[in-house]
Amino acid sequence: MQFTSIPFFIFLIIVVTIYYLLPHKYRNYLLLLASYYFYFSVQPEYLVLLIVSTLVNYGLGIALEKYRNKKGLLLSAGLVFNLGILFFFKYFNFFGEQVNTVFSAFSLNLTVPQHSLILPIGISFYTFMALGYILDVYWGDIKAQRSLLTFSVYLAFFPQILCGPIGRAKNLFKQFNEAHPLRYDNFANGFRLVLWGLFKKMVVADNIGAYVNAVYNNIPMHSTLTLIVTALLYPLQLYADFGGYTDIARGVAKLFGFDLMVNFRTPYVNSTSVTDYWKRNHISLTSWLRDYIFYPFMGTSTSKRKIYLGIILMFLASGVWHGVGWMFIIWGMIQALLLIFEDATGWGKSKGESLVIGVIRKLSTYVIVAASLLFFRLPKMSDFINYITSISKGTWNYYVGTTRLVPPILISIPVLIIIEILLKDKQYDQFIAKQPSLLRWCGYVAIFFTIVIFGNLNASSFIYYEF
Amino acid sequence: MLRHLYTMSFKSEFFRIILKLIAMFFMILICDLCLSSLFQSAFRNVGTGELSFQHVKKKKYDILIFGASKSTTNYDPKVISKETNLSCYSLGSTGSTFLAQYPQILSILEEYSPKLIVFELTGTDLNEGLLSYKQGRVVDRMLIHSDRKSINDLLKQVDKWHWLKSKLKTYKYTSVIADRIVELFRNKSSKFDPKLGFNPKERDPNFRFDKIDALPQAEETDPHTYKHSPIIEKAFTDMLLELRKREVHAIFLHSPNFRNMGYSIDPKITQMIEKNGMAYYDMALELSEFDYNNYEYYSDMLHMSSEGASVYSRQVGLFIKNLLADKTHE
């Protein structure tokens, strides 16, 4: 059941209707049931893992509060459990491959066995939510959640379980215990976000994705110009895909009266530096890494050297979190080095420049981010070398791709960019709410028709499902 | 238990939401009608996004060729016309399938009766996998012709999302605009001739014919292993019946592949054709003069070069001429 499928919307209408018919005290039961059903419909075999993770972390939270003298041991148990699950499903095979390479290099007759289990969808997201909770309780920032129901629905809440945003216990526990009366504003904002998210995913991301995949599946066949354009299109695909998911997730949560964390603030259009980009992009992960890795690592130190080490550590974790393989680690390291460079040179801090300089900075940031994303998109170093070899050919014929992709790409990209420029630091739902009614309604209808006409209705998967 | 449903706040918010949803529904409906009317007056060939198809309907060609890419590269309508003295047009399109062209065939038959319809068969005509063909050629064509009940019913079975989409009138008219935009971006180097539907393909200098021994046929293209679709089978039978009813001559061909390798034809489809009193010809066997071992005739394993298409089309032309003469004789 994808966010872009008809069954999901039927499911949503049923759950929202029952939710508002039920008295407040029963609503979390409904949300939990709906969330488990949703996860079961996506990946039935791993629902048990989610439940086990919930029970273990719930128990650890209470134990951490109760047995303060053993909190170090309990925290270690929590870290081992959560990171262990993540390691086993996500990195075990990769780690095994590296060890086996070393063994064979030394002619040792040893092999680390590989498993053939597929990655549970959303594991990186809900494990980080659980870890965040454990660390918050350990540091005494929040009290352990006594209600198993609240804790279960916190980890499994269906709008965010598959791809985040990575919510914080402090914010969500409170919301799960609040009454959420039926409010028109929540519905209006929810629908706005869902509609915009569907546009981003089905019109922008899926159509660009079809083109980008066609090129990257056959790199040597393409010209320099095509490869440059594809590299510049990929960030838009990635953003529209993940940003679209987040908008739908936030919109769906809004229908129930919940406010999920803002995950993007127009990162690809308005960032004036890579530092600025990371303040705007995938905020829930970046802030998680900052709060749970960078700050604890820094302690009270203000030394530049330690700050830079902290940045490297944070983005190493980000690279590893995103995926398996050296390419993600390289991508993470490039981000860290760019941030360190900007801090050292003061590039990231410049303010009050002219419009032209501002535009140049934004464009150059986009190009730098797009170039670094090659490591994110291309699965192996050999693909990257292939890419560099092919781009150096200096050929300028252009691959148009499947002609049916041309109209949606030409229409949707300018629309996305214009809206993002107008949004700047505002959120889409709030921005639209302030527009005149006529303009707003015309916008809704235009987006609706664009989705129906150009949208890929075959419910392709979201990129971040792989993470 | 349900006290909260009777509060003023709940009632007023509920009615406000319902009212806005109804308003939105009607606004979409009105916009749909207005936009479709606007596009209808702006584009004469409303109801379809297929420009070649409109061209055929207007010119009423005697011989029509249907099929996938091979029908556009292997059959030179100009050569066939010359041999038969009949006008000829290829409505084939790359990546297409029988099911994608079925709506067009029905629509053309309603407009006029061509003297002969030629179908170039692939190995996968009845493959169930075609129903989930992501590029949507199948469903796109059905969408455009979904006013027809048989196509509407078929579309409902094939893809419910697109069936719902077809209910929106605007789609059909905007698809015409989309096709026009696509025309603007059509690769200028393409030799596609819009007056013939012919798309000659030059030989790929990098294609190593000498390296080909026996390429195993992929499972999804092997008619002995793929799953047959009852939906496509029924549509195919319906088309055969329609052709018979309208007394339109139709022949089903399988043009030669390099060294006769590549797709094998589905035995089930040949049975269906023969059962309905129509003719299937494997041209690699029928045309003894065509040297299917000559790699100069091919641009790759499956598609002919312009030289091959010219030689092959001349023979197909003669073949059709004799066939039509025999039919007239009968």
mmCIF file of C-alpha atoms in Angstrom, chain A residues 148-434:
data_model
loop_
_atom_site.group_PDB
_atom_site.id
_atom_site.type_symbol
_atom_site.label_atom_id
_atom_site.label_comp_id
_atom_site.label_asym_id
_atom_site.label_seq_id
_atom_site.Cartn_x
_atom_site.Cartn_y
_atom_site.Cartn_z
ATOM 1 C CA LEU A 148 2.817 0.848 26.083
ATOM 2 C CA LEU A 149 0.056 2.015 23.763
ATOM 3 C CA THR A 150 1.504 5.516 23.399
ATOM 4 C CA PHE A 151 5.009 4.177 22.921
ATOM 5 C CA SER A 152 3.861 1.617 20.334
ATOM 6 C CA VAL A 153 1.963 4.170 18.302
ATOM 7 C CA TYR A 154 4.934 6.586 18.584
ATOM 8 C CA LEU A 155 7.176 4.080 16.789
ATOM 9 C CA ALA A 156 4.584 2.707 14.378
ATOM 10 C CA PHE A 157 2.533 5.822 13.470
ATOM 11 C CA PHE A 158 1.734 5.001 9.844
ATOM 12 C CA PRO A 159 2.286 8.387 8.166
ATOM 13 C CA GLN A 160 5.927 8.388 9.238
ATOM 14 C CA ILE A 161 6.991 4.787 9.754
ATOM 15 C CA LEU A 162 8.281 4.089 6.260
ATOM 16 C CA CYS A 163 10.311 7.216 5.504
ATOM 17 C CA GLY A 164 10.079 9.523 8.467
ATOM 18 C CA PRO A 165 10.360 12.347 9.349
ATOM 19 C CA ILE A 166 12.333 10.957 12.299
ATOM 20 C CA GLY A 167 10.102 12.246 15.081
ATOM 21 C CA ARG A 168 11.157 13.116 18.607
ATOM 22 C CA ALA A 169 9.599 11.477 21.625
ATOM 23 C CA LYS A 170 9.223 14.778 23.474
ATOM 24 C CA ASN A 171 7.071 16.263 20.736
ATOM 25 C CA LEU A 172 5.094 13.184 19.739
ATOM 26 C CA PHE A 173 4.261 11.711 23.172
ATOM 27 C CA LYS A 174 2.584 14.996 24.004
ATOM 28 C CA GLN A 175 0.550 14.913 20.819
ATOM 29 C CA PHE A 176 -0.534 11.323 21.330
ATOM 30 C CA ASN A 177 -1.938 12.265 24.713
ATOM 31 C CA GLU A 178 -3.787 15.347 23.488
ATOM 32 C CA ALA A 179 -7.373 15.396 22.327
ATOM 33 C CA HIS A 180 -7.602 16.187 18.652
ATOM 34 C CA PRO A 181 -10.988 17.697 17.933
ATOM 35 C CA LEU A 182 -12.215 17.814 14.345
ATOM 36 C CA ARG A 183 -10.859 21.041 12.883
ATOM 37 C CA TYR A 184 -11.423 22.431 9.441
ATOM 38 C CA ASP A 185 -7.970 24.031 9.404
ATOM 39 C CA ASN A 186 -6.276 20.686 9.971
ATOM 40 C CA PHE A 187 -8.187 19.175 7.088
ATOM 41 C CA ALA A 188 -7.488 22.103 4.790
ATOM 42 C CA ASN A 189 -3.757 22.103 5.562
ATOM 43 C CA GLY A 190 -3.643 18.313 5.382
ATOM 44 C CA PHE A 191 -5.228 18.223 1.939
ATOM 45 C CA ARG A 192 -2.959 20.987 0.703
ATOM 46 C CA LEU A 193 0.121 19.076 1.781
ATOM 47 C CA VAL A 194 -1.136 15.771 0.398
ATOM 48 C CA LEU A 195 -1.981 17.325 -2.971
ATOM 49 C CA TRP A 196 1.380 19.075 -3.212
ATOM 50 C CA GLY A 197 3.196 15.919 -2.119
ATOM 51 C CA LEU A 198 1.410 13.888 -4.781
ATOM 52 C CA PHE A 199 2.387 16.464 -7.400
ATOM 53 C CA LYS A 200 6.029 16.331 -6.314
ATOM 54 C CA LYS A 201 6.145 12.557 -6.296
ATOM 55 C CA MET A 202 3.928 11.548 -9.200
ATOM 56 C CA VAL A 203 4.587 14.358 -11.629
ATOM 57 C CA VAL A 204 8.077 15.671 -10.829
ATOM 58 C CA ALA A 205 9.979 12.773 -9.260
ATOM 59 C CA ASP A 206 8.565 9.869 -11.243
ATOM 60 C CA ASN A 207 8.916 11.537 -14.626
ATOM 61 C CA ILE A 208 12.422 12.844 -13.966
ATOM 62 C CA GLY A 209 13.249 9.459 -12.426
ATOM 63 C CA ALA A 210 12.308 7.606 -15.596
ATOM 64 C CA TYR A 211 14.717 9.807 -17.570
ATOM 65 C CA VAL A 212 17.528 9.715 -14.997
ATOM 66 C CA ASN A 213 17.293 5.931 -14.657
ATOM 67 C CA ALA A 214 17.348 5.470 -18.419
ATOM 68 C CA VAL A 215 20.600 7.448 -18.631
ATOM 69 C CA TYR A 216 22.317 6.010 -15.542
ATOM 70 C CA ASN A 217 21.464 2.454 -16.601
ATOM 71 C CA ASN A 218 23.556 2.938 -19.706
ATOM 72 C CA ILE A 219 26.172 5.598 -18.956
ATOM 73 C CA PRO A 220 28.683 4.871 -21.784
ATOM 74 C CA MET A 221 25.970 5.346 -24.410
ATOM 75 C CA HIS A 222 25.363 8.975 -23.460
ATOM 76 C CA SER A 223 26.974 12.246 -24.378
ATOM 77 C CA THR A 224 28.665 14.807 -22.136
ATOM 78 C CA LEU A 225 25.654 17.110 -22.366
ATOM 79 C CA THR A 226 23.172 14.363 -21.468
ATOM 80 C CA LEU A 227 25.263 13.265 -18.496
ATOM 81 C CA ILE A 228 25.565 16.833 -17.214
ATOM 82 C CA VAL A 229 21.819 17.446 -17.541
ATOM 83 C CA THR A 230 21.086 14.118 -15.823
ATOM 84 C CA ALA A 231 23.393 14.940 -12.917
ATOM 85 C CA LEU A 232 21.595 18.281 -12.556
ATOM 86 C CA LEU A 233 18.168 16.656 -12.721
ATOM 87 C CA TYR A 234 18.868 13.992 -10.106
ATOM 88 C CA PRO A 235 18.772 16.325 -7.054
ATOM 89 C CA LEU A 236 15.330 17.491 -8.165
ATOM 90 C CA GLN A 237 14.179 13.894 -8.487
ATOM 91 C CA LEU A 238 15.561 13.006 -5.071
ATOM 92 C CA TYR A 239 14.043 16.059 -3.435
ATOM 93 C CA ALA A 240 10.665 15.732 -5.144
ATOM 94 C CA ASP A 241 10.547 12.045 -4.224
ATOM 95 C CA PHE A 242 11.512 12.346 -0.556
ATOM 96 C CA GLY A 243 10.016 15.822 -0.116
ATOM 97 C CA GLY A 244 6.835 14.581 -1.752
ATOM 98 C CA TYR A 245 6.700 11.654 0.658
ATOM 99 C CA THR A 246 7.256 13.987 3.609
ATOM 100 C CA ASP A 247 4.534 16.370 2.464
ATOM 101 C CA ILE A 248 2.076 13.503 2.113
ATOM 102 C CA ALA A 249 3.144 12.133 5.524
ATOM 103 C CA ARG A 250 2.751 15.534 7.186
ATOM 104 C CA GLY A 251 -0.559 16.100 5.407
ATOM 105 C CA VAL A 252 -1.934 12.719 6.451
ATOM 106 C CA ALA A 253 -0.825 13.295 10.057
ATOM 107 C CA LYS A 254 -2.506 16.726 9.947
ATOM 108 C CA LEU A 255 -5.810 15.063 9.078
ATOM 109 C CA PHE A 256 -5.590 13.382 12.496
ATOM 110 C CA GLY A 257 -4.550 16.646 14.125
ATOM 111 C CA PHE A 258 -0.831 15.802 14.428
ATOM 112 C CA ASP A 259 2.077 18.052 13.527
ATOM 113 C CA LEU A 260 5.025 16.037 12.253
ATOM 114 C CA MET A 261 8.465 17.547 12.145
ATOM 115 C CA VAL A 262 9.299 19.815 9.205
ATOM 116 C CA ASN A 263 11.849 17.928 7.120
ATOM 117 C CA PHE A 264 12.697 20.345 4.303
ATOM 118 C CA ARG A 265 12.883 24.085 3.854
ATOM 119 C CA THR A 266 13.372 24.468 0.081
ATOM 120 C CA PRO A 267 16.935 23.086 0.164
ATOM 121 C CA TYR A 268 17.676 22.902 -3.540
ATOM 122 C CA VAL A 269 16.388 26.299 -4.572
ATOM 123 C CA ASN A 270 17.195 28.598 -1.692
ATOM 124 C CA SER A 271 20.429 27.275 -0.178
ATOM 125 C CA THR A 272 23.248 29.801 -0.459
ATOM 126 C CA SER A 273 25.934 27.373 0.709
ATOM 127 C CA VAL A 274 26.351 23.692 1.559
ATOM 128 C CA THR A 275 26.099 24.632 5.232
ATOM 129 C CA ASP A 276 22.784 26.343 4.516
ATOM 130 C CA TYR A 277 21.727 23.318 2.457
ATOM 131 C CA TRP A 278 22.192 21.032 5.463
ATOM 132 C CA LYS A 279 20.097 23.341 7.602
ATOM 133 C CA ARG A 280 17.294 22.963 5.077
ATOM 134 C CA ASN A 281 17.630 19.384 3.854
ATOM 135 C CA HIS A 282 16.396 16.247 5.661
ATOM 136 C CA ILE A 283 16.179 18.298 8.836
ATOM 137 C CA SER A 284 14.850 15.485 11.004
ATOM 138 C CA LEU A 285 17.941 13.336 10.326
ATOM 139 C CA THR A 286 20.462 16.176 10.428
ATOM 140 C CA SER A 287 19.099 17.518 13.694
ATOM 141 C CA TRP A 288 19.006 13.971 15.100
ATOM 142 C CA LEU A 289 22.680 13.472 14.237
ATOM 143 C CA ARG A 290 23.484 16.889 15.656
ATOM 144 C CA ASP A 291 21.655 16.276 18.952
ATOM 145 C CA TYR A 292 22.668 12.667 19.530
ATOM 146 C CA ILE A 293 26.144 12.505 17.971
ATOM 147 C CA PHE A 294 27.634 15.946 17.439
ATOM 148 C CA TYR A 295 26.655 17.632 20.725
ATOM 149 C CA PRO A 296 27.536 14.674 22.961
ATOM 150 C CA PHE A 297 30.845 14.356 21.116
ATOM 151 C CA MET A 298 31.584 18.059 21.573
ATOM 152 C CA GLY A 299 30.640 18.200 25.235
ATOM 153 C CA THR A 300 31.632 21.631 26.451
ATOM 154 C CA SER A 301 34.557 21.979 24.082
ATOM 155 C CA THR A 302 34.637 24.853 21.582
ATOM 156 C CA SER A 303 37.868 23.880 19.867
ATOM 157 C CA LYS A 304 37.757 24.164 16.064
ATOM 158 C CA ARG A 305 39.598 20.893 15.674
ATOM 159 C CA LYS A 306 37.003 19.074 17.718
ATOM 160 C CA ILE A 307 34.159 20.784 15.859
ATOM 161 C CA TYR A 308 35.586 19.591 12.554
ATOM 162 C CA LEU A 309 36.037 16.074 13.912
ATOM 163 C CA GLY A 310 32.435 16.222 15.139
ATOM 164 C CA ILE A 311 31.262 17.247 11.663
ATOM 165 C CA ILE A 312 33.201 14.368 10.109
ATOM 166 C CA LEU A 313 31.690 11.951 12.626
ATOM 167 C CA MET A 314 28.204 13.300 12.025
ATOM 168 C CA PHE A 315 28.367 12.998 8.248
ATOM 169 C CA LEU A 316 30.102 9.643 8.404
ATOM 170 C CA ALA A 317 27.065 8.497 10.384
ATOM 171 C CA SER A 318 24.800 10.169 7.825
ATOM 172 C CA GLY A 319 26.527 8.339 4.973
ATOM 173 C CA VAL A 320 26.349 5.016 6.779
ATOM 174 C CA TRP A 321 22.709 5.639 7.721
ATOM 175 C CA HIS A 322 21.783 6.308 4.114
ATOM 176 C CA GLY A 323 23.069 3.102 2.702
ATOM 177 C CA VAL A 324 25.463 0.279 2.430
ATOM 178 C CA GLY A 325 28.722 0.662 0.584
ATOM 179 C CA TRP A 326 31.707 2.896 0.200
ATOM 180 C CA MET A 327 29.910 5.320 -2.102
ATOM 181 C CA PHE A 328 27.630 6.528 0.691
ATOM 182 C CA ILE A 329 30.596 6.886 3.022
ATOM 183 C CA ILE A 330 32.443 8.926 0.384
ATOM 184 C CA TRP A 331 29.330 11.045 -0.141
ATOM 185 C CA GLY A 332 29.106 11.678 3.618
ATOM 186 C CA MET A 333 32.785 12.580 3.805
ATOM 187 C CA ILE A 334 32.433 15.013 0.896
ATOM 188 C CA GLN A 335 29.591 16.761 2.730
ATOM 189 C CA ALA A 336 31.708 17.003 5.886
ATOM 190 C CA LEU A 337 34.711 18.381 3.985
ATOM 191 C CA LEU A 338 32.531 20.950 2.211
ATOM 192 C CA LEU A 339 31.100 22.112 5.530
ATOM 193 C CA ILE A 340 34.558 22.331 7.078
ATOM 194 C CA PHE A 341 35.851 24.219 4.039
ATOM 195 C CA GLU A 342 32.977 26.695 4.220
ATOM 196 C CA ASP A 343 33.492 27.219 7.924
ATOM 197 C CA ALA A 344 37.233 27.693 7.526
ATOM 198 C CA THR A 345 36.865 30.146 4.636
ATOM 199 C CA GLY A 346 33.755 31.895 5.913
ATOM 200 C CA TRP A 347 31.893 31.075 2.668
ATOM 201 C CA GLY A 348 28.894 29.698 4.488
ATOM 202 C CA LYS A 349 28.363 32.764 6.628
ATOM 203 C CA SER A 350 28.157 35.556 4.053
ATOM 204 C CA LYS A 351 25.027 37.660 4.285
ATOM 205 C CA GLY A 352 23.586 40.864 2.889
ATOM 206 C CA GLU A 353 24.851 40.391 -0.644
ATOM 207 C CA SER A 354 23.298 41.691 -3.852
ATOM 208 C CA LEU A 355 20.618 39.748 -5.667
ATOM 209 C CA VAL A 356 23.013 38.690 -8.434
ATOM 210 C CA ILE A 357 25.618 37.374 -5.984
ATOM 211 C CA GLY A 358 22.843 35.611 -4.084
ATOM 212 C CA VAL A 359 21.648 33.877 -7.255
ATOM 213 C CA ILE A 360 25.218 32.886 -8.171
ATOM 214 C CA ARG A 361 25.728 31.433 -4.697
ATOM 215 C CA LYS A 362 22.483 29.479 -4.933
ATOM 216 C CA LEU A 363 23.316 28.130 -8.372
ATOM 217 C CA SER A 364 26.852 27.177 -7.372
ATOM 218 C CA THR A 365 25.549 25.446 -4.246
ATOM 219 C CA TYR A 366 23.103 23.494 -6.388
ATOM 220 C CA VAL A 367 25.855 22.412 -8.782
ATOM 221 C CA ILE A 368 28.183 21.371 -5.921
ATOM 222 C CA VAL A 369 25.422 19.389 -4.213
ATOM 223 C CA ALA A 370 24.422 17.803 -7.544
ATOM 224 C CA ALA A 371 28.019 16.779 -8.230
ATOM 225 C CA SER A 372 28.419 15.249 -4.767
ATOM 226 C CA LEU A 373 25.156 13.362 -5.226
ATOM 227 C CA LEU A 374 26.800 11.335 -7.992
ATOM 228 C CA PHE A 375 28.321 9.284 -5.168
ATOM 229 C CA PHE A 376 24.876 8.913 -3.682
ATOM 230 C CA ARG A 377 23.217 7.812 -6.901
ATOM 231 C CA LEU A 378 25.842 5.631 -8.564
ATOM 232 C CA PRO A 379 26.094 2.300 -6.754
ATOM 233 C CA LYS A 380 29.761 1.503 -7.374
ATOM 234 C CA MET A 381 33.043 3.318 -7.847
ATOM 235 C CA SER A 382 33.335 1.647 -11.267
ATOM 236 C CA ASP A 383 30.071 3.390 -12.261
ATOM 237 C CA PHE A 384 31.498 6.700 -11.129
ATOM 238 C CA ILE A 385 34.683 6.129 -13.153
ATOM 239 C CA ASN A 386 32.488 5.160 -16.080
ATOM 240 C CA TYR A 387 30.588 8.391 -15.629
ATOM 241 C CA ILE A 388 33.735 10.516 -15.536
ATOM 242 C CA THR A 389 35.155 8.734 -18.597
ATOM 243 C CA SER A 390 31.928 9.231 -20.534
ATOM 244 C CA ILE A 391 31.495 12.868 -19.527
ATOM 245 C CA SER A 392 35.036 13.616 -20.683
ATOM 246 C CA LYS A 393 34.237 12.550 -24.243
ATOM 247 C CA GLY A 394 33.113 16.060 -25.124
ATOM 248 C CA THR A 395 30.090 14.973 -27.172
ATOM 249 C CA TRP A 396 27.145 17.356 -27.267
ATOM 250 C CA ASN A 397 24.247 15.501 -28.883
ATOM 251 C CA TYR A 398 21.344 15.333 -26.507
ATOM 252 C CA TYR A 399 19.263 12.332 -25.482
ATOM 253 C CA VAL A 400 15.636 13.460 -25.188
ATOM 254 C CA GLY A 401 14.434 10.200 -23.681
ATOM 255 C CA THR A 402 10.979 8.767 -24.034
ATOM 256 C CA THR A 403 9.035 11.550 -25.660
ATOM 257 C CA ARG A 404 6.099 11.135 -23.332
ATOM 258 C CA LEU A 405 8.314 12.311 -20.478
ATOM 259 C CA VAL A 406 9.068 15.634 -22.157
ATOM 260 C CA PRO A 407 5.815 17.538 -21.458
ATOM 261 C CA PRO A 408 5.555 16.612 -17.756
ATOM 262 C CA ILE A 409 9.235 17.381 -17.110
ATOM 263 C CA LEU A 410 9.043 20.716 -18.942
ATOM 264 C CA ILE A 411 5.887 21.717 -17.111
ATOM 265 C CA SER A 412 6.580 20.392 -13.634
ATOM 266 C CA ILE A 413 10.146 21.599 -13.018
ATOM 267 C CA PRO A 414 9.392 25.325 -13.500
ATOM 268 C CA VAL A 415 6.260 24.980 -11.336
ATOM 269 C CA LEU A 416 8.264 23.310 -8.551
ATOM 270 C CA ILE A 417 11.069 25.867 -8.731
ATOM 271 C CA ILE A 418 8.724 28.879 -8.758
ATOM 272 C CA ILE A 419 6.759 27.590 -5.772
ATOM 273 C CA GLU A 420 9.988 26.809 -3.882
ATOM 274 C CA ILE A 421 11.341 30.313 -4.586
ATOM 275 C CA LEU A 422 8.097 31.826 -3.317
ATOM 276 C CA LEU A 423 8.120 29.603 -0.226
ATOM 277 C CA LYS A 424 11.665 30.482 0.811
ATOM 278 C CA ASP A 425 11.524 29.703 4.541
ATOM 279 C CA LYS A 426 7.811 29.178 4.846
ATOM 280 C CA GLN A 427 6.008 25.854 4.767
ATOM 281 C CA TYR A 428 3.765 25.075 1.817
ATOM 282 C CA ASP A 429 0.503 24.676 3.734
ATOM 283 C CA GLN A 430 0.947 27.935 5.649
ATOM 284 C CA PHE A 431 2.003 29.810 2.523
ATOM 285 C CA ILE A 432 -0.987 28.618 0.515
ATOM 286 C CA ALA A 433 -3.391 29.348 3.376
ATOM 287 C CA LYS A 434 -2.440 33.026 3.143
#
